[in-house]
Amino acid sequence: MGHDHSHAGHQHSHGESTKNLGIAFFLNLGFAIIEIIGGLWTNSVAIISDAVHDFGDAFSIGVSFFLERYSKKKRTVTFTYGYKRFSTLGALINSIVLLVGSIFVFMETIPRLFHPVPVNYSGMMWLAVAGLAVNGFAALRLMKGNSISQRAVMLHLLEDVLGWLAVLIGSVIIRYTEWYFIDPLLSICIGIFILTNVCRNLYAIFRILLQATPDHMPEDKVKTILQEVPGVKEVHDLHVWTLDGEKNIASAHLIVADDTSREEVIRVKHDAVDRLKEAGIDHLTVEIEYETEGCYSCPVE
Ligand SMILES: [Zn+2]
Ligand SMILES: [Zn+2]
Ligand SMILES: [Zn+2]
Ligand SMILES: [Zn+2]
């Protein structure tokens, strides 16, 4: 034990960011519902696509809102790592929901590209103006906050502002040209944007689930840090992985000279833990081996 880190000093900012997450959640969910109704009313697949995007945002904000408390839960006899990876699971579910939603929208949208159907462009225009006003206001409000979660939410709102801007411009063009294919074209652009984000997220999620080394923390870099600890002759059986993309873990065997004293061994262990902590690995488990002892636990490696 003894790995606990106190968060008592950040109580205020945590409460603030939780409140903003709550606002952003209801904003996105409200917009998703309004967009589904508005999309059906105006017959616009571009607005339906945006509804999928907003629903995905609401879902991911809801998950992080819920997990902000849940992931702080202490370890149990079953979940010895605690609940950190539950957020990875939430991100995976979110990606699958967005993937399925986008595929359904594509199935509706692609035929319309070749056989355009009329849309209610003035309805689209009014929805876009309202969307721009509310999303723009919320983005401006959150721009003042500087916590990571606030910035992420702000970027999402900014995407939505751009989405509404595209719908506004598209509906004006349709009004003057009657080029109804612009609506499915916008829808496909929004869908590709959603799927690009989904692919990026899935890549990060699978890296975590397949126990790849953390970003910017390849094995050789960690090995170099450990080898630089005074008294360490060699490093082997090194494993580096990440719980949730933020909390990183490593285990290693360190070889020391045969005549290393008890005090020196303790110093080597503490030094190794401190250096890795500085590099962003919060939890290191080391095994100390004497030079002529040989490696008992991993003869295969
Ligand atoms: Zn311990
Ligand atoms: Zn977004
Ligand atoms: Zn091993
Ligand atoms: Zn060993």
XYZ file of C-alpha atoms and ligand atoms in Angstrom:
305
model
C 0.000 0.000 0.000
C 1.045 3.583 0.376
C 0.282 4.521 -3.248
C -2.583 6.853 -2.474
C -2.473 10.378 -3.748
C -4.635 12.987 -2.081
C -6.891 15.193 -4.179
C -8.174 17.279 -1.291
C -6.665 20.483 -2.677
C -8.661 20.447 -5.928
C -12.144 20.192 -4.482
C -13.379 23.489 -5.901
C -12.246 23.047 -9.502
C -13.586 19.473 -9.556
C -17.044 20.669 -8.518
C -16.930 23.389 -11.175
C -15.975 21.023 -14.007
C -18.626 18.519 -12.867
C -21.255 21.260 -13.119
C -20.105 22.212 -16.631
C -20.144 18.554 -17.679
C -23.735 18.352 -16.459
C -24.724 21.437 -18.476
C -22.963 20.106 -21.588
C -24.651 16.711 -21.187
C -28.188 18.113 -21.126
C -27.337 20.585 -23.895
C -26.137 17.809 -26.225
C -28.945 15.414 -25.320
C -31.542 18.165 -25.774
C -30.064 19.059 -29.144
C -29.967 15.434 -30.271
C -33.687 15.071 -29.522
C -34.566 18.405 -31.174
C -32.467 17.426 -34.216
C -34.167 14.057 -34.622
C -37.579 15.771 -34.542
C -36.327 18.663 -36.720
C -34.599 16.284 -39.146
C -37.787 14.244 -39.624
C -39.868 17.434 -39.965
C -37.591 19.044 -42.592
C -36.747 15.653 -44.190
C -33.045 16.574 -43.857
C -30.522 13.737 -43.429
C -27.792 16.309 -42.675
C -29.628 17.269 -39.479
C -30.209 13.590 -38.615
C -26.431 13.018 -38.975
C -25.808 15.879 -36.614
C -28.265 14.290 -34.182
C -26.114 11.130 -34.184
C -23.048 13.269 -33.489
C -24.746 15.135 -30.624
C -26.146 11.938 -29.167
C -22.624 10.453 -29.205
C -21.263 13.553 -27.465
C -24.021 13.429 -24.840
C -23.314 9.740 -24.283
C -19.560 10.235 -23.828
C -20.080 13.244 -21.540
C -22.618 11.231 -19.539
C -20.169 8.345 -19.219
C -17.316 10.591 -18.049
C -19.712 12.394 -15.678
C -20.762 9.063 -14.181
C -17.245 7.607 -14.156
C -15.655 10.654 -12.564
C -17.124 9.375 -9.291
C -17.081 5.685 -10.131
C -13.435 5.477 -11.243
C -12.341 6.927 -7.887
C -13.796 3.907 -6.114
C -11.142 1.973 -4.223
C -9.877 -1.420 -5.339
C -11.825 -4.485 -4.294
C -10.871 -8.155 -3.914
C -12.176 -8.765 -7.444
C -10.961 -5.572 -9.161
C -7.459 -5.201 -7.731
C -6.613 -2.400 -10.171
C -9.636 -0.378 -9.061
C -12.180 0.898 -11.575
C -9.994 2.945 -13.921
C -10.548 0.710 -16.948
C -14.314 1.140 -16.687
C -13.826 4.436 -18.523
C -12.136 2.520 -21.367
C -15.156 0.226 -21.472
C -17.441 3.281 -21.615
C -15.430 4.693 -24.526
C -15.703 1.351 -26.349
C -19.507 1.267 -25.948
C -19.672 4.892 -27.098
C -17.671 4.088 -30.251
C -19.903 1.118 -31.075
C -23.060 3.247 -30.646
C -21.635 5.916 -32.981
C -20.502 3.288 -35.496
C -23.953 1.663 -35.660
C -25.699 5.065 -35.762
C -23.486 6.261 -38.622
C -24.057 3.082 -40.638
C -27.841 3.510 -40.340
C -27.573 7.142 -41.458
C -25.331 6.164 -44.401
C -27.864 3.527 -45.488
C -30.526 6.238 -45.640
C -28.248 8.910 -47.084
C -26.285 7.285 -49.916
C -29.374 6.432 -52.061
C -30.532 10.056 -51.646
C -27.283 11.254 -53.170
C -28.342 9.654 -56.483
C -32.080 10.281 -56.114
C -32.329 13.581 -54.189
C -35.592 14.237 -52.356
C -36.942 17.724 -51.534
C -36.216 19.099 -48.064
C -37.835 21.902 -46.085
C -34.930 24.351 -46.485
C -36.519 27.218 -44.563
C -37.099 24.872 -41.599
C -33.441 23.803 -41.860
C -32.410 27.456 -41.900
C -34.319 28.344 -38.718
C -33.027 25.243 -36.915
C -29.463 26.136 -37.937
C -29.829 29.715 -36.692
C -31.170 28.487 -33.338
C -28.431 25.832 -33.129
C -25.711 28.367 -33.900
C -27.010 30.746 -31.230
C -27.256 28.179 -28.413
C -24.082 26.226 -29.262
C -22.065 29.371 -29.885
C -23.173 30.808 -26.538
C -22.264 27.592 -24.684
C -18.869 27.350 -26.432
C -18.059 30.960 -25.508
C -19.014 30.275 -21.889
C -16.800 27.184 -21.657
C -13.887 28.853 -23.455
C -13.075 30.597 -20.157
C -12.631 27.272 -18.334
C -9.259 25.586 -18.677
C -9.569 22.112 -17.197
C -8.955 19.305 -19.690
C -12.556 18.072 -19.558
C -13.879 21.614 -20.056
C -11.621 22.111 -23.066
C -12.754 18.788 -24.544
C -16.408 19.747 -24.095
C -15.689 23.172 -25.600
C -14.091 21.581 -28.675
C -17.185 19.404 -29.115
C -19.433 22.452 -28.983
C -17.190 24.150 -31.534
C -17.624 21.151 -33.869
C -21.361 21.526 -33.476
C -21.129 25.227 -34.335
C -19.305 24.269 -37.553
C -21.938 21.586 -38.269
C -24.770 24.108 -37.910
C -22.872 26.599 -40.053
C -22.650 23.952 -42.803
C -26.404 23.243 -42.505
C -27.150 26.989 -42.669
C -25.014 27.547 -45.780
C -26.369 24.360 -47.363
C -30.003 25.342 -46.790
C -29.411 28.810 -48.284
C -27.813 27.246 -51.388
C -30.719 24.771 -51.720
C -33.192 27.637 -51.424
C -31.736 29.458 -54.431
C -30.656 26.490 -56.575
C -32.932 23.593 -55.503
C -29.816 21.380 -55.503
C -31.305 18.871 -53.072
C -28.256 16.582 -53.294
C -26.466 19.085 -51.015
C -28.391 17.735 -48.014
C -27.176 14.096 -48.340
C -23.714 15.424 -49.267
C -23.545 17.379 -45.990
C -24.849 14.324 -44.156
C -22.057 12.158 -45.589
C -19.424 14.771 -44.663
C -20.701 14.821 -41.064
C -20.793 10.994 -41.074
C -17.185 10.780 -42.292
C -16.177 13.248 -39.589
C -17.913 11.096 -36.936
C -16.314 7.884 -38.247
C -12.833 9.465 -38.343
C -13.169 10.251 -34.636
C -14.552 6.767 -33.950
C -11.553 5.154 -35.688
C -9.110 7.308 -33.748
C -10.835 6.435 -30.465
C -11.025 2.717 -31.284
C -7.300 2.690 -32.079
C -6.528 4.200 -28.662
C -9.002 1.861 -26.905
C -7.582 -1.297 -28.501
C -4.040 -0.212 -27.681
C -5.109 -0.094 -24.019
C -7.048 -3.382 -24.109
C -4.209 -5.195 -25.929
C -1.766 -3.901 -23.291
C 0.403 -1.889 -25.661
C 2.935 0.439 -24.067
C 1.493 3.886 -23.208
C 1.797 6.686 -25.773
C 5.261 8.254 -25.845
C 6.475 5.573 -23.433
C 8.038 2.731 -25.484
C 9.833 -0.091 -23.705
C 13.342 1.060 -24.649
C 12.721 4.515 -23.179
C 11.640 3.021 -19.834
C 14.583 0.619 -19.939
C 17.016 3.499 -20.438
C 15.566 5.353 -17.438
C 15.949 2.270 -15.209
C 19.473 1.536 -16.464
C 20.512 5.064 -15.493
C 19.663 4.392 -11.821
C 23.059 4.251 -10.006
C 23.797 0.679 -8.897
C 21.670 -1.003 -11.599
C 23.808 -3.261 -13.793
C 21.095 -4.594 -16.063
C 17.334 -4.512 -16.624
C 15.209 -7.378 -17.961
C 11.673 -8.808 -17.970
C 10.380 -5.284 -18.356
C 6.628 -4.843 -18.894
C 4.988 -1.471 -19.497
C 1.252 -0.979 -19.939
C -1.513 1.473 -19.166
C -4.746 1.052 -17.218
C -6.836 3.707 -18.948
C -4.401 5.785 -21.016
C -3.548 7.977 -18.028
C -2.481 5.677 -15.221
C 0.593 3.772 -16.401
C 2.114 0.662 -14.832
C 5.434 -1.175 -15.162
C 7.228 -4.174 -13.722
C 10.931 -4.990 -14.086
C 13.821 -7.074 -12.820
C 16.868 -5.019 -11.808
C 20.277 -6.670 -11.460
C 22.650 -5.247 -8.834
C 26.229 -6.176 -7.871
C 26.654 -9.133 -5.487
C 28.091 -6.967 -2.706
C 25.241 -4.416 -2.730
C 24.172 -3.586 0.830
C 20.614 -3.596 2.158
C 20.626 0.236 2.284
C 21.838 0.379 -1.316
C 19.099 -2.020 -2.507
C 16.452 0.120 -0.811
C 17.967 3.248 -2.395
C 17.941 1.615 -5.860
C 14.256 0.667 -5.497
C 13.200 4.123 -4.338
C 15.303 5.785 -7.028
C 13.716 3.590 -9.737
C 10.192 4.355 -8.479
C 10.912 8.107 -8.312
C 12.455 8.302 -11.794
C 9.583 6.423 -13.426
C 7.022 8.508 -11.558
C 8.670 11.587 -13.006
C 8.393 10.013 -16.482
C 4.647 9.379 -15.977
C 4.565 5.775 -14.742
C 2.766 5.840 -11.397
C 3.035 2.232 -10.367
C 6.279 0.251 -10.619
C 6.886 -3.218 -9.228
C 10.562 -4.233 -9.123
C 12.357 -7.439 -8.396
C 15.987 -7.047 -7.316
C 18.397 -9.791 -8.436
C 22.042 -10.174 -7.462
C 24.492 -10.548 -10.320
C 25.395 -14.235 -9.842
C 21.932 -15.190 -8.591
C 20.483 -15.730 -12.074
C 16.857 -15.141 -13.000
C 14.688 -17.695 -11.229
C 11.206 -16.499 -12.195
C 11.584 -16.039 -15.946
C 13.970 -18.643 -17.403
C 12.078 -18.673 -20.703
C 12.470 -14.969 -21.503
Zn 3.186 -0.799 -2.142
Zn -18.522 16.364 -31.016
Zn 7.712 -11.293 -17.488
Zn 14.848 -11.759 -13.681
